[in-house]
């Protein structure tokens, strides 16, 4: 049974137009990875372990490629990189829930429900999509509890429940 429901902040996390070509018309994969990592940190509120983009891509307007975003906890999601011109200007698209805001929102909901302060720590990378589940740990008075949250709609509403220990 699901223990609670609330609305989380929902934003298209990392969307930006940036130039990531090197000296030639080849996409600089290192620059792409650094740019995406910075976007996730500033817009999502989490530091990632790494971003993996393909190397050797030629800048060509209309082409796209996928980069993998990996959190420090191993959680992962894809970012689509769309080339907007032949000079290496790209648009980065990654629908992620903002981790810091998600944790604050869940903490507020659980604090109201439990009647005492609750801290929440969720996985680093959370895909923003209906029916996606993600793991969090709550801490109340030094006692840790794991919860599983599931986004139930496109507006960012989630249901959460405790995870039973095995």
PDB file of C-alpha atoms in Angstrom, residues 2 4 8 97 102 106 120 122-123 126 131-136 146-152 157-163:
ATOM      1  CA  UNK A   2       1.236   3.457  -0.796  1.00  0.00           C
ATOM      2  CA  UNK A   4       1.567   9.098   0.813  1.00  0.00           C
ATOM      3  CA  UNK A   8       7.149  17.304  -6.657  1.00  0.00           C
ATOM      4  CA  UNK A  97      13.544  15.674 -11.583  1.00  0.00           C
ATOM      5  CA  UNK A 102      12.577  16.622  -4.780  1.00  0.00           C
ATOM      6  CA  UNK A 106       9.427  14.856   0.189  1.00  0.00           C
ATOM      7  CA  UNK A 120      15.456  12.854   2.789  1.00  0.00           C
ATOM      8  CA  UNK A 122      17.225  10.414  -2.892  1.00  0.00           C
ATOM      9  CA  UNK A 123      19.193   8.786  -5.661  1.00  0.00           C
ATOM     10  CA  UNK A 126      15.872  10.686 -11.359  1.00  0.00           C
ATOM     11  CA  UNK A 131       5.544   5.608 -13.603  1.00  0.00           C
ATOM     12  CA  UNK A 132       9.270   6.025 -12.980  1.00  0.00           C
ATOM     13  CA  UNK A 133      10.228   4.811  -9.520  1.00  0.00           C
ATOM     14  CA  UNK A 134      13.154   6.021  -7.464  1.00  0.00           C
ATOM     15  CA  UNK A 135      14.711   5.255  -4.107  1.00  0.00           C
ATOM     16  CA  UNK A 136      15.202   7.571  -1.159  1.00  0.00           C
ATOM     17  CA  UNK A 146      14.116   3.469   2.892  1.00  0.00           C
ATOM     18  CA  UNK A 147      11.188   4.606   0.763  1.00  0.00           C
ATOM     19  CA  UNK A 148      10.268   3.935  -2.837  1.00  0.00           C
ATOM     20  CA  UNK A 149       8.620   6.798  -4.727  1.00  0.00           C
ATOM     21  CA  UNK A 150       6.768   6.578  -8.047  1.00  0.00           C
ATOM     22  CA  UNK A 151       5.919   9.533 -10.250  1.00  0.00           C
ATOM     23  CA  UNK A 152       2.259   9.044 -11.131  1.00  0.00           C
ATOM     24  CA  UNK A 157       2.838  14.003  -8.417  1.00  0.00           C
ATOM     25  CA  UNK A 158       4.384  11.042  -6.635  1.00  0.00           C
ATOM     26  CA  UNK A 159       3.302   8.305  -4.298  1.00  0.00           C
ATOM     27  CA  UNK A 160       5.734   6.860  -1.832  1.00  0.00           C
ATOM     28  CA  UNK A 161       5.854   3.891   0.491  1.00  0.00           C
ATOM     29  CA  UNK A 162       8.298   2.367   2.939  1.00  0.00           C
ATOM     30  CA  UNK A 163      10.522  -0.416   1.637  1.00  0.00           C
TER      31      UNK A 163
END
